[in-house]
Every structure is written in C-alpha cells, then in structure tokens.
mmCIF file of C-alpha atoms in Angstrom:
data_model
loop_
_atom_site.group_PDB
_atom_site.id
_atom_site.type_symbol
_atom_site.label_atom_id
_atom_site.label_comp_id
_atom_site.label_asym_id
_atom_site.label_seq_id
_atom_site.Cartn_x
_atom_site.Cartn_y
_atom_site.Cartn_z
ATOM 1 C CA MET A 15 -13.139 -39.863 -17.210
ATOM 2 C CA GLN A 16 -15.116 -38.976 -20.329
ATOM 3 C CA VAL A 17 -18.882 -38.401 -20.249
ATOM 4 C CA ASP A 18 -21.403 -36.871 -22.617
ATOM 5 C CA THR A 19 -22.827 -34.476 -20.025
ATOM 6 C CA LEU A 20 -21.636 -33.557 -16.540
ATOM 7 C CA ILE A 21 -24.068 -31.998 -14.055
ATOM 8 C CA VAL A 22 -22.512 -30.131 -11.128
ATOM 9 C CA GLY A 23 -24.967 -29.749 -8.246
ATOM 10 C CA GLY A 24 -27.228 -32.306 -6.577
ATOM 11 C CA GLY A 25 -30.442 -30.389 -5.989
ATOM 12 C CA ILE A 26 -33.772 -31.141 -7.643
ATOM 13 C CA ALA A 27 -32.822 -29.284 -10.852
ATOM 14 C CA GLY A 28 -29.731 -31.407 -11.446
ATOM 15 C CA LEU A 29 -31.378 -34.678 -10.418
ATOM 16 C CA TRP A 30 -34.440 -34.165 -12.626
ATOM 17 C CA LEU A 31 -32.232 -33.342 -15.606
ATOM 18 C CA LEU A 32 -30.005 -36.351 -14.907
ATOM 19 C CA ALA A 33 -33.004 -38.700 -14.785
ATOM 20 C CA GLU A 34 -34.300 -37.512 -18.154
ATOM 21 C CA LEU A 35 -30.894 -37.569 -19.855
ATOM 22 C CA ARG A 36 -30.061 -41.094 -18.686
ATOM 23 C CA LEU A 37 -33.339 -42.437 -20.069
ATOM 24 C CA GLN A 38 -32.534 -40.868 -23.443
ATOM 25 C CA GLY A 39 -29.177 -42.620 -23.737
ATOM 26 C CA VAL A 40 -27.011 -39.691 -22.668
ATOM 27 C CA ASN A 41 -23.959 -40.826 -20.676
ATOM 28 C CA ALA A 42 -24.578 -38.285 -17.913
ATOM 29 C CA LEU A 43 -22.895 -37.988 -14.526
ATOM 30 C CA LEU A 44 -23.823 -35.787 -11.555
ATOM 31 C CA VAL A 45 -21.292 -34.641 -8.942
ATOM 32 C CA SER A 46 -22.180 -33.287 -5.496
ATOM 33 C CA ASP A 47 -21.168 -33.569 -1.856
ATOM 34 C CA GLU A 48 -24.722 -34.074 -0.501
ATOM 35 C CA LEU A 49 -27.905 -34.381 -2.537
ATOM 36 C CA GLY A 50 -30.243 -31.460 -1.955
ATOM 37 C CA LYS A 51 -27.828 -29.582 0.287
ATOM 38 C CA GLY A 52 -28.782 -25.903 0.302
ATOM 39 C CA GLN A 53 -31.983 -24.732 -1.330
ATOM 40 C CA THR A 54 -33.676 -28.056 -2.103
ATOM 41 C CA ILE A 55 -33.512 -29.553 1.397
ATOM 42 C CA ALA A 56 -34.600 -26.180 2.809
ATOM 43 C CA SER A 57 -37.660 -26.088 0.553
ATOM 44 C CA GLN A 58 -41.143 -26.524 2.011
ATOM 45 C CA GLY A 59 -41.832 -29.046 -0.750
ATOM 46 C CA ILE A 60 -44.722 -27.064 -2.242
ATOM 47 C CA ILE A 61 -45.415 -27.677 -5.937
ATOM 48 C CA HIS A 62 -46.713 -24.205 -6.664
ATOM 49 C CA GLY A 63 -49.313 -23.711 -9.347
ATOM 50 C CA GLY A 64 -49.293 -19.928 -9.275
ATOM 51 C CA THR A 65 -52.157 -19.188 -6.900
ATOM 52 C CA LYS A 66 -50.057 -17.206 -4.450
ATOM 53 C CA TYR A 67 -48.786 -15.080 -7.344
ATOM 54 C CA ALA A 68 -52.382 -14.183 -8.253
ATOM 55 C CA LEU A 69 -53.316 -12.682 -4.903
ATOM 56 C CA THR A 70 -53.740 -9.232 -6.459
ATOM 57 C CA GLY A 71 -56.171 -10.635 -9.025
ATOM 58 C CA LYS A 72 -53.676 -10.206 -11.870
ATOM 59 C CA LEU A 73 -52.222 -13.033 -13.928
ATOM 60 C CA THR A 74 -48.513 -12.200 -13.769
ATOM 61 C CA GLY A 75 -45.707 -13.748 -15.787
ATOM 62 C CA ALA A 76 -44.861 -15.947 -12.819
ATOM 63 C CA THR A 77 -48.476 -17.131 -12.562
ATOM 64 C CA LEU A 78 -48.661 -18.123 -16.206
ATOM 65 C CA ALA A 79 -45.232 -19.790 -16.246
ATOM 66 C CA ILE A 80 -45.748 -21.964 -13.184
ATOM 67 C CA GLY A 81 -49.400 -22.826 -13.766
ATOM 68 C CA ASP A 82 -48.695 -26.136 -15.518
ATOM 69 C CA MET A 83 -46.114 -27.399 -13.027
ATOM 70 C CA PRO A 84 -48.489 -29.318 -10.706
ATOM 71 C CA ARG A 85 -49.750 -31.340 -13.693
ATOM 72 C CA LEU A 86 -46.206 -32.309 -14.717
ATOM 73 C CA TRP A 87 -45.278 -33.237 -11.163
ATOM 74 C CA ARG A 88 -48.459 -35.263 -10.677
ATOM 75 C CA ALA A 89 -47.653 -37.277 -13.798
ATOM 76 C CA ALA A 90 -44.237 -38.076 -12.304
ATOM 77 C CA LEU A 91 -45.765 -38.867 -8.908
ATOM 78 C CA ASN A 92 -48.191 -41.253 -10.632
ATOM 79 C CA GLY A 93 -45.317 -42.977 -12.443
ATOM 80 C CA GLU A 94 -46.598 -41.692 -15.790
ATOM 81 C CA SER A 95 -43.571 -39.693 -16.961
ATOM 82 C CA ALA A 96 -39.878 -40.189 -17.722
ATOM 83 C CA VAL A 97 -39.046 -39.193 -14.139
ATOM 84 C CA ASP A 98 -40.673 -41.803 -11.892
ATOM 85 C CA LEU A 99 -41.556 -40.335 -8.489
ATOM 86 C CA SER A 100 -44.230 -42.906 -7.630
ATOM 87 C CA ARG A 101 -42.396 -43.867 -4.413
ATOM 88 C CA VAL A 102 -42.118 -40.300 -3.104
ATOM 89 C CA ASN A 103 -44.022 -39.515 0.088
ATOM 90 C CA ILE A 104 -46.736 -36.930 -0.635
ATOM 91 C CA LEU A 105 -47.437 -34.977 2.555
ATOM 92 C CA THR A 106 -50.725 -33.641 1.215
ATOM 93 C CA GLU A 107 -52.484 -33.697 -2.152
ATOM 94 C CA SER A 108 -53.773 -30.144 -1.678
ATOM 95 C CA GLN A 109 -53.143 -27.116 0.499
ATOM 96 C CA LEU A 110 -55.394 -24.621 2.214
ATOM 97 C CA LEU A 111 -55.574 -20.898 1.689
ATOM 98 C CA TRP A 112 -57.206 -19.147 4.595
ATOM 99 C CA THR A 113 -58.521 -15.629 4.912
ATOM 100 C CA SER A 114 -59.050 -13.920 8.233
ATOM 101 C CA GLY A 115 -62.044 -11.804 9.117
ATOM 102 C CA GLY A 116 -60.655 -8.497 7.801
ATOM 103 C CA ILE A 117 -62.135 -7.061 4.615
ATOM 104 C CA GLY A 118 -58.685 -6.753 3.040
ATOM 105 C CA SER A 119 -57.864 -10.422 3.421
ATOM 106 C CA ARG A 120 -61.337 -11.445 2.257
ATOM 107 C CA MET A 121 -60.897 -9.387 -0.901
ATOM 108 C CA THR A 122 -57.458 -10.855 -1.475
ATOM 109 C CA GLY A 123 -58.965 -14.323 -1.273
ATOM 110 C CA PHE A 124 -61.745 -13.261 -3.643
ATOM 111 C CA PHE A 125 -59.298 -12.006 -6.268
ATOM 112 C CA ALA A 126 -57.198 -15.149 -5.973
ATOM 113 C CA SER A 127 -60.262 -17.315 -6.453
ATOM 114 C CA LYS A 128 -61.337 -15.376 -9.550
ATOM 115 C CA ALA A 129 -57.894 -15.374 -11.154
ATOM 116 C CA MET A 130 -57.161 -19.015 -10.396
ATOM 117 C CA LYS A 131 -60.669 -20.447 -10.035
ATOM 118 C CA SER A 132 -59.803 -23.611 -11.949
ATOM 119 C CA ARG A 133 -57.189 -24.524 -9.340
ATOM 120 C CA MET A 134 -58.993 -23.750 -6.093
ATOM 121 C CA ASP A 135 -62.419 -24.128 -4.537
ATOM 122 C CA ALA A 136 -64.100 -23.029 -1.334
ATOM 123 C CA VAL A 137 -64.112 -25.541 1.528
ATOM 124 C CA PRO A 138 -67.577 -26.120 3.048
ATOM 125 C CA ARG A 139 -67.672 -25.213 6.737
ATOM 126 C CA ASP A 140 -68.648 -28.740 7.702
ATOM 127 C CA ALA A 141 -65.417 -29.954 6.066
ATOM 128 C CA TYR A 142 -63.070 -27.559 7.881
ATOM 129 C CA PRO A 143 -60.044 -29.168 9.590
ATOM 130 C CA GLU A 144 -60.346 -29.171 13.370
ATOM 131 C CA LEU A 145 -57.917 -26.246 13.726
ATOM 132 C CA PHE A 146 -60.375 -23.929 11.939
ATOM 133 C CA ARG A 147 -63.575 -25.137 13.589
ATOM 134 C CA HIS A 148 -63.059 -22.837 16.559
ATOM 135 C CA ALA A 149 -65.724 -20.219 17.252
ATOM 136 C CA GLU A 150 -63.105 -17.473 17.008
ATOM 137 C CA PHE A 151 -62.313 -18.278 13.379
ATOM 138 C CA HIS A 152 -64.346 -15.890 11.224
ATOM 139 C CA GLY A 153 -62.507 -16.263 7.939
ATOM 140 C CA GLY A 154 -62.870 -18.629 5.019
ATOM 141 C CA LEU A 155 -60.951 -21.547 3.570
ATOM 142 C CA TYR A 156 -60.076 -22.459 -0.007
ATOM 143 C CA ARG A 157 -58.525 -25.723 -1.163
ATOM 144 C CA LEU A 158 -55.594 -25.323 -3.572
ATOM 145 C CA ASP A 159 -54.821 -28.052 -6.097
ATOM 146 C CA GLU A 160 -51.112 -27.928 -5.222
ATOM 147 C CA PRO A 161 -49.416 -30.916 -3.517
ATOM 148 C CA VAL A 162 -46.688 -30.767 -0.875
ATOM 149 C CA LEU A 163 -43.897 -33.351 -1.049
ATOM 150 C CA ASP A 164 -41.604 -34.755 1.594
ATOM 151 C CA VAL A 165 -38.340 -33.401 0.173
ATOM 152 C CA PRO A 166 -36.009 -35.950 1.850
ATOM 153 C CA SER A 167 -38.190 -38.700 0.344
ATOM 154 C CA LEU A 168 -37.979 -37.024 -3.078
ATOM 155 C CA LEU A 169 -34.180 -36.909 -2.886
ATOM 156 C CA ALA A 170 -33.877 -40.466 -1.578
ATOM 157 C CA THR A 171 -36.096 -41.786 -4.389
ATOM 158 C CA LEU A 172 -33.989 -40.135 -7.065
ATOM 159 C CA ARG A 173 -30.759 -41.236 -5.391
ATOM 160 C CA GLU A 174 -31.889 -44.858 -5.458
ATOM 161 C CA GLN A 175 -32.800 -44.685 -9.148
ATOM 162 C CA LEU A 176 -29.698 -42.777 -10.257
ATOM 163 C CA ASP A 177 -27.023 -44.079 -7.885
ATOM 164 C CA GLU A 178 -24.806 -45.458 -10.657
ATOM 165 C CA ALA A 179 -24.600 -41.955 -12.197
ATOM 166 C CA LEU A 180 -23.844 -40.079 -8.961
ATOM 167 C CA LEU A 181 -20.369 -39.201 -7.720
ATOM 168 C CA GLN A 182 -19.515 -37.696 -4.342
ATOM 169 C CA VAL A 183 -16.867 -34.968 -4.486
ATOM 170 C CA ASP A 184 -15.320 -32.388 -2.181
ATOM 171 C CA VAL A 185 -17.011 -29.334 -3.684
ATOM 172 C CA GLN A 186 -14.696 -26.882 -1.916
ATOM 173 C CA ARG A 187 -11.616 -28.366 -3.588
ATOM 174 C CA SER A 188 -13.139 -29.278 -6.961
ATOM 175 C CA GLY A 189 -13.781 -26.910 -9.854
ATOM 176 C CA LEU A 190 -13.641 -26.007 -13.531
ATOM 177 C CA GLN A 191 -10.337 -25.863 -15.424
ATOM 178 C CA PRO A 192 -9.748 -24.537 -18.965
ATOM 179 C CA VAL A 193 -8.596 -26.996 -21.610
ATOM 180 C CA GLY A 194 -8.095 -25.031 -24.817
ATOM 181 C CA ASP A 195 -11.403 -23.383 -25.719
ATOM 182 C CA VAL A 196 -13.509 -25.531 -23.363
ATOM 183 C CA TYR A 197 -13.541 -26.594 -19.722
ATOM 184 C CA ARG A 198 -13.160 -29.782 -17.747
ATOM 185 C CA TYR A 199 -14.130 -30.512 -14.163
ATOM 186 C CA GLN A 200 -11.285 -31.388 -11.821
ATOM 187 C CA ALA A 201 -12.932 -33.456 -9.081
ATOM 188 C CA VAL A 202 -11.415 -34.151 -5.687
ATOM 189 C CA LEU A 203 -12.969 -37.255 -4.127
ATOM 190 C CA PRO A 204 -13.624 -37.624 -0.378
ATOM 191 C CA ASP A 205 -10.376 -39.584 0.078
ATOM 192 C CA GLY A 206 -8.354 -36.786 -1.529
ATOM 193 C CA SER A 207 -7.729 -38.523 -4.849
ATOM 194 C CA GLU A 208 -8.300 -36.495 -8.013
ATOM 195 C CA LEU A 209 -10.303 -37.251 -11.117
ATOM 196 C CA ALA A 210 -10.327 -35.165 -14.297
ATOM 197 C CA ILE A 211 -13.755 -35.291 -15.956
ATOM 198 C CA ASP A 212 -14.105 -34.233 -19.597
ATOM 199 C CA ALA A 213 -17.610 -33.645 -20.919
ATOM 200 C CA GLY A 214 -19.220 -32.389 -24.101
ATOM 201 C CA GLN A 215 -21.553 -30.317 -21.901
ATOM 202 C CA ILE A 216 -21.011 -29.173 -18.316
ATOM 203 C CA ILE A 217 -24.199 -27.909 -16.665
ATOM 204 C CA LEU A 218 -23.964 -26.080 -13.346
ATOM 205 C CA THR A 219 -27.077 -26.491 -11.163
ATOM 206 C CA ALA A 220 -25.403 -25.840 -7.813
ATOM 207 C CA GLY A 221 -27.591 -22.941 -6.695
ATOM 208 C CA ALA A 222 -25.510 -20.426 -4.762
ATOM 209 C CA GLY A 223 -22.505 -22.671 -5.475
ATOM 210 C CA ASN A 224 -22.660 -21.656 -9.147
ATOM 211 C CA GLU A 225 -21.117 -18.329 -8.199
ATOM 212 C CA ALA A 226 -17.989 -19.910 -6.707
ATOM 213 C CA LEU A 227 -17.656 -22.311 -9.643
ATOM 214 C CA LEU A 228 -17.644 -19.419 -12.102
ATOM 215 C CA ALA A 229 -15.414 -17.214 -9.959
ATOM 216 C CA SER A 230 -12.554 -19.689 -10.308
ATOM 217 C CA THR A 231 -12.631 -19.421 -14.120
ATOM 218 C CA SER A 232 -11.941 -16.724 -16.692
ATOM 219 C CA LEU A 233 -15.581 -16.708 -17.761
ATOM 220 C CA SER A 234 -16.560 -13.048 -17.773
ATOM 221 C CA GLN A 235 -19.711 -11.297 -16.665
ATOM 222 C CA ARG A 236 -20.487 -10.717 -20.341
ATOM 223 C CA GLU A 237 -20.800 -14.458 -20.930
ATOM 224 C CA PHE A 238 -22.601 -15.056 -17.634
ATOM 225 C CA PRO A 239 -24.518 -11.971 -16.435
ATOM 226 C CA GLY A 240 -24.385 -13.171 -12.859
ATOM 227 C CA MET A 241 -26.426 -14.437 -9.955
ATOM 228 C CA GLN A 242 -28.601 -12.754 -7.386
ATOM 229 C CA ARG A 243 -29.593 -13.839 -3.895
ATOM 230 C CA ARG A 244 -32.975 -13.399 -2.216
ATOM 231 C CA PRO A 245 -32.458 -14.709 1.307
ATOM 232 C CA LEU A 246 -35.051 -15.931 3.796
ATOM 233 C CA GLN A 247 -35.011 -16.669 7.503
ATOM 234 C CA MET A 248 -37.477 -19.519 7.897
ATOM 235 C CA VAL A 249 -39.053 -20.223 11.296
ATOM 236 C CA LEU A 250 -39.515 -23.658 12.887
ATOM 237 C CA VAL A 251 -41.699 -24.597 15.852
ATOM 238 C CA ARG A 252 -41.729 -28.096 17.324
ATOM 239 C CA GLY A 253 -44.404 -29.460 19.633
ATOM 240 C CA ASP A 254 -47.920 -30.853 19.938
ATOM 241 C CA LEU A 255 -49.197 -29.328 16.708
ATOM 242 C CA PRO A 256 -51.824 -30.322 14.134
ATOM 243 C CA MET A 257 -50.590 -31.253 10.668
ATOM 244 C CA ILE A 258 -51.588 -28.386 8.378
ATOM 245 C CA TYR A 259 -50.430 -27.097 5.007
ATOM 246 C CA ALA A 260 -51.750 -23.610 4.461
ATOM 247 C CA HIS A 261 -51.189 -20.039 3.296
ATOM 248 C CA ALA A 262 -52.633 -17.354 5.580
ATOM 249 C CA LEU A 263 -53.712 -14.307 3.587
ATOM 250 C CA GLY A 264 -53.673 -10.694 4.687
ATOM 251 C CA MET A 265 -53.881 -7.416 2.795
ATOM 252 C CA SER A 266 -50.502 -7.887 1.103
ATOM 253 C CA ASP A 267 -49.864 -9.789 -2.117
ATOM 254 C CA LYS A 268 -47.696 -12.163 -0.058
ATOM 255 C CA PRO A 269 -49.021 -14.655 2.510
ATOM 256 C CA ARG A 270 -48.877 -13.547 6.139
ATOM 257 C CA ALA A 271 -47.519 -17.033 6.767
ATOM 258 C CA THR A 272 -47.054 -20.232 4.774
ATOM 259 C CA ILE A 273 -47.057 -23.275 7.054
ATOM 260 C CA THR A 274 -46.055 -26.823 6.170
ATOM 261 C CA SER A 275 -45.948 -29.673 8.708
ATOM 262 C CA HIS A 276 -43.283 -32.350 9.049
ATOM 263 C CA ARG A 277 -42.363 -35.248 11.335
ATOM 264 C CA ASP A 278 -38.855 -35.251 12.764
ATOM 265 C CA ALA A 279 -36.796 -38.373 13.446
ATOM 266 C CA GLU A 280 -38.474 -38.757 16.855
ATOM 267 C CA GLY A 281 -41.988 -38.498 15.444
ATOM 268 C CA GLN A 282 -42.636 -34.967 16.711
ATOM 269 C CA THR A 283 -44.463 -32.411 14.582
ATOM 270 C CA VAL A 284 -42.542 -29.429 13.235
ATOM 271 C CA TRP A 285 -44.190 -26.448 11.600
ATOM 272 C CA TYR A 286 -41.933 -24.917 8.955
ATOM 273 C CA ILE A 287 -43.047 -21.315 8.423
ATOM 274 C CA GLY A 288 -42.358 -19.109 5.418
ATOM 275 C CA GLY A 289 -44.155 -16.126 3.907
ATOM 276 C CA GLN A 290 -43.835 -12.666 5.428
ATOM 277 C CA PRO A 291 -42.072 -13.782 8.663
ATOM 278 C CA ALA A 292 -39.283 -15.350 6.602
ATOM 279 C CA GLU A 293 -39.061 -12.433 4.165
ATOM 280 C CA GLN A 294 -39.098 -9.741 6.838
ATOM 281 C CA GLY A 295 -36.744 -11.642 9.154
ATOM 282 C CA VAL A 296 -33.717 -11.467 6.859
ATOM 283 C CA GLY A 297 -30.698 -10.064 8.686
ATOM 284 C CA LYS A 298 -32.460 -9.905 12.050
ATOM 285 C CA PRO A 299 -31.529 -11.841 15.209
ATOM 286 C CA ALA A 300 -33.306 -15.204 15.464
ATOM 287 C CA ALA A 301 -35.004 -14.214 18.734
ATOM 288 C CA GLU A 302 -36.525 -11.149 17.085
ATOM 289 C CA VAL A 303 -37.819 -13.175 14.106
ATOM 290 C CA ILE A 304 -39.287 -15.825 16.414
ATOM 291 C CA ALA A 305 -41.024 -13.188 18.559
ATOM 292 C CA ALA A 306 -42.537 -11.564 15.457
ATOM 293 C CA THR A 307 -43.765 -14.958 14.206
ATOM 294 C CA GLN A 308 -45.288 -15.744 17.601
ATOM 295 C CA ARG A 309 -47.201 -12.459 17.494
ATOM 296 C CA GLU A 310 -48.395 -13.219 13.966
ATOM 297 C CA LEU A 311 -49.639 -16.683 14.933
ATOM 298 C CA ALA A 312 -51.339 -15.228 18.019
ATOM 299 C CA ASP A 313 -53.223 -12.851 15.719
ATOM 300 C CA LEU A 314 -54.032 -15.498 13.105
ATOM 301 C CA LEU A 315 -54.858 -18.340 15.519
ATOM 302 C CA PRO A 316 -55.670 -16.662 18.872
ATOM 303 C CA TRP A 317 -57.290 -19.818 20.267
ATOM 304 C CA MET A 318 -54.138 -21.868 19.815
ATOM 305 C CA ASP A 319 -51.634 -22.242 22.667
ATOM 306 C CA VAL A 320 -48.013 -22.325 21.478
ATOM 307 C CA SER A 321 -46.423 -21.851 24.890
ATOM 308 C CA GLY A 322 -43.829 -24.431 25.859
ATOM 309 C CA MET A 323 -42.938 -25.270 22.283
ATOM 310 C CA LYS A 324 -39.422 -25.212 20.848
ATOM 311 C CA TRP A 325 -38.539 -22.511 18.330
ATOM 312 C CA GLY A 326 -35.722 -21.950 15.879
ATOM 313 C CA THR A 327 -34.858 -20.312 12.555
ATOM 314 C CA TRP A 328 -33.053 -21.436 9.413
ATOM 315 C CA ALA A 329 -31.336 -19.149 6.913
ATOM 316 C CA VAL A 330 -32.022 -20.000 3.275
ATOM 317 C CA ASP A 331 -29.956 -18.407 0.515
ATOM 318 C CA ARG A 332 -32.164 -18.475 -2.572
ATOM 319 C CA ALA A 333 -29.946 -18.140 -5.645
ATOM 320 C CA GLU A 334 -31.367 -17.068 -8.992
ATOM 321 C CA GLY A 335 -30.268 -15.781 -12.375
ATOM 322 C CA GLY A 336 -29.542 -12.066 -12.008
ATOM 323 C CA GLN A 337 -32.301 -9.609 -12.953
ATOM 324 C CA PRO A 338 -31.668 -5.887 -13.701
ATOM 325 C CA ASP A 339 -34.009 -4.764 -10.929
ATOM 326 C CA GLY A 340 -33.249 -7.634 -8.530
ATOM 327 C CA SER A 341 -36.802 -8.979 -8.746
ATOM 328 C CA ARG A 342 -37.614 -12.692 -8.702
ATOM 329 C CA PRO A 343 -37.375 -14.200 -12.211
ATOM 330 C CA ASP A 344 -40.711 -15.403 -13.575
ATOM 331 C CA GLN A 345 -39.121 -18.565 -14.963
ATOM 332 C CA PRO A 346 -35.923 -20.640 -14.843
ATOM 333 C CA VAL A 347 -32.788 -18.849 -16.030
ATOM 334 C CA PHE A 348 -29.710 -20.237 -17.766
ATOM 335 C CA TYR A 349 -26.716 -18.957 -19.741
ATOM 336 C CA HIS A 350 -24.338 -20.854 -22.031
ATOM 337 C CA HIS A 351 -20.749 -20.294 -23.201
ATOM 338 C CA ALA A 352 -18.251 -22.745 -24.704
ATOM 339 C CA ASN A 353 -19.216 -26.113 -23.166
ATOM 340 C CA VAL A 354 -20.463 -24.611 -19.865
ATOM 341 C CA THR A 355 -24.065 -23.793 -18.987
ATOM 342 C CA VAL A 356 -25.030 -22.222 -15.672
ATOM 343 C CA ALA A 357 -28.672 -22.679 -14.625
ATOM 344 C CA TRP A 358 -31.051 -21.770 -11.815
ATOM 345 C CA PRO A 359 -34.591 -23.248 -11.648
ATOM 346 C CA THR A 360 -35.862 -20.248 -9.560
ATOM 347 C CA LYS A 361 -38.265 -22.557 -7.687
ATOM 348 C CA LEU A 362 -38.389 -26.277 -6.916
ATOM 349 C CA ALA A 363 -41.594 -26.601 -8.960
ATOM 350 C CA PHE A 364 -39.782 -25.360 -12.098
ATOM 351 C CA ALA A 365 -37.367 -28.332 -12.293
ATOM 352 C CA PRO A 366 -39.265 -30.027 -15.188
ATOM 353 C CA MET A 367 -39.383 -26.778 -17.181
ATOM 354 C CA LEU A 368 -35.668 -26.101 -16.718
ATOM 355 C CA SER A 369 -34.796 -29.633 -17.805
ATOM 356 C CA ALA A 370 -36.919 -29.367 -20.949
ATOM 357 C CA ARG A 371 -35.461 -26.011 -21.913
ATOM 358 C CA LEU A 372 -31.874 -27.112 -21.381
ATOM 359 C CA GLN A 373 -32.403 -30.165 -23.555
ATOM 360 C CA SER A 374 -33.978 -28.013 -26.247
ATOM 361 C CA ALA A 375 -31.219 -25.402 -26.195
ATOM 362 C CA LEU A 376 -28.119 -27.608 -25.919
ATOM 363 C CA SER A 377 -26.673 -30.217 -28.219
ATOM 364 C CA MET A 378 -26.540 -33.326 -26.023
ATOM 365 C CA ALA A 379 -24.440 -36.226 -27.287
ATOM 366 C CA LYS A 380 -26.047 -39.644 -26.786
ATOM 367 C CA SER A 381 -23.258 -42.194 -26.754
ATOM 368 C CA GLY A 382 -25.361 -44.717 -24.847
ATOM 369 C CA ALA A 383 -22.278 -45.567 -22.780
ATOM 370 C CA LYS A 384 -22.706 -47.552 -19.573
ATOM 371 C CA PRO A 385 -22.641 -46.018 -16.068
ATOM 372 C CA VAL A 386 -19.335 -44.462 -15.143
ATOM 373 C CA ALA A 387 -19.574 -44.071 -11.366
ATOM 374 C CA SER A 388 -19.828 -47.750 -10.381
ATOM 375 C CA GLY A 389 -17.565 -48.465 -7.418
ATOM 376 C CA LEU A 390 -16.969 -44.774 -6.664
ATOM 377 C CA PRO A 391 -18.415 -42.932 -3.621
ATOM 378 C CA SER A 392 -22.017 -41.781 -3.981
ATOM 379 C CA PRO A 393 -23.303 -38.587 -2.308
ATOM 380 C CA PRO A 394 -25.734 -39.065 0.593
ATOM 381 C CA VAL A 395 -29.018 -37.190 0.950
ATOM 382 C CA ALA A 396 -28.629 -34.031 3.005
ATOM 383 C CA THR A 397 -30.126 -34.056 6.504
ATOM 384 C CA SER A 398 -33.577 -32.468 6.708
ATOM 385 C CA ILE A 399 -33.785 -29.116 8.454
ATOM 386 C CA TRP A 400 -35.972 -30.452 11.310
ATOM 387 C CA ASN A 401 -33.410 -33.175 12.101
ATOM 388 C CA VAL A 402 -30.340 -30.925 12.195
#
C-alpha cells in the first residue's frame, strides 16, 4: 500500500492530525489496535487553559502555551473548524476551582485569579452547587472557562468521520522496517495477514508505544533524544455521588484533588480523581492510595459520606518527549529523521497545536488519492476506564 502520510497511534493526537490532513487532500492513513487505548482513554477529558499552572501567581511557559487551547477546542465543538466535534458529548462547559478555609489555599486561589482573571470568575454563594452549600464549607468557589469532554464520545465521533482512513493492526507484531534511506511500516492485520505500507511521511503518535516502535529500528538516540514517563495512579469511586468537575486547592502549586464525574454503562456515577492523590500514589499499593484519597476527601468534604462506595485505581503511563531534567514539557514535542517523525502532544488539550506544528514543519504530499482502508478492519474505540 502507498499513502502520502501514515500515522501510527490512535489517540487524540493522531486522530486530530488525520482529520486535518484528510480535509487538505493528503492521502493519510492511521493504524492502531484500539482508538484512544492508553493515555487518551485514561484522560479526564479536561481542556486545560492554564489556570492550574498559574496557582503560584506566575505565568509559566506551560500557562502561556496552553492558554489558547480552550478557544480552539470550542471552535471544533461548535462545528466551526476543520475538525468537526459538534457531536461530542460535553460533560460540562466550565469547571470549578475550590479553596478550603485555610489561609494558604485562599491565597493560592487569589494568585490564580489574578494571573488568569480573564478565564475565571468568583461564583456567588447563592449559585453554589448543592455539594458546597453545606454549613461546614468555609471556602470559596471560582468558575473556570475550561470544558470537560466525554472522551469515549470524542473518540467515537472521530472514528465515525474517519473510518475509511483507519486500519486495525496487531501493534505487538507490526513495526518499522528500513528500505534504503527511509522506512516503511510492516503491518500485521488481526487475521495474521501482512501489509507493507510505504509513506512519504510516517508520524508516530503512539504515546508510550513510540518507544517500542523506535527500539526495533536503527534510529539512534542522536536522531531521537528519547521519551520520558511521568506515571499516575488515578483513583475511582463509584456510588451515589453528585456530578462535579472541580479542582480542590491547597497550599501546593498542584491541586489537592481534581475530580471529574462520569456515568458508567449501568448509569452509576463514577468520580475519577487526579491531582496529588494520583501523583503521590505512584508505585504504592492500590489499597494505600485509596486510603490516602479517602482521608483527603474526608478533610475536603467532611460532611459527605463515602462509606459503602466502591473504590479502585488505574495506572496511567504518561509519555512525553524527554527533557534534560525530567520535568513536564511546556508544549508538544516532536523529532524528525529521514521520513519518520516521533511526536508527543504532552496533554490532550495540545492536540490542535501539535497538528499545526507538524504540518508546518513537514513536507506533506497531497495526492488527493481516495481512501485506502475501505473493506479492511477498522480499530474499535477503547473501553472507558469506568466500564473495564
């Protein structure tokens, strides 16, 4: 098979890029085993605008880089951009940032509001959600202009639009092969048959899977400086819970907890909890992480009864372009050699930026050829974490 551009990896970065390339007349194909498998399906679906990076009151590189992402996503969600996400389920148009009664957390909220005042505003007490109307809540609430998306809906929408350019492969048995000075992708289909795919550009957007793809080639660390991992152990609690989307602030520059709410296949509510519990729980037994999260919620929401609810954890392996000090990159990262580019968006919200930069940096042929995957197996959407 011959295509203009081959994308390896079915997360949001690869799908967004595929959507834009196809509309521009690029004969592009994406290969994956399951769409969103790995980091994308494990995302909370938050389209960050930088507020949580401004909790110290300083406008960091990450804050400035990500600040325009909600606007780009909203254009897509309104059907006003090349990537049409108008059928995606938006869980909430805005999130809450809540400060507890301690002076440290109040000051953190104050600095965030000053640094990012155009993207957040104080919530009047008479407009508080029921969860925060309790007499024991002595903090304050801000509304963040950052939507939260239903990630399975996002993936399903893109799958429907791009199905003719999607090919399901066995990723464990497929890989890059040298052909002279360039590379081709040797795909193994689910039935075991093989397909050699030649492409003018091969773009790897497989998250942690990029590492294995490169390891099977002669591409050196000089050409591709490498990947780093920043793992999380996310916490899930299922039960009779209110639907909230909020960051709880403390004295740190990271949220004490970031909570998003989801409905499982049986209609039950699941809280998906990130922030400090997920960061600090890496490498620890699930029971220990759950107990620590229960103590944190008891301190943040002492009037709320979480007894009798079901708890679990989910390990997330965040893969990023390697940084000398191991810190989180402020922006998407990509490297190019021969006809291979390896890319990491860093965060779900950065998918539009990564796509734009790849198109600017690479010479993309536009043959205008017709779809190439018709009649071949198409990758399904990965199962959401709360339905596993």
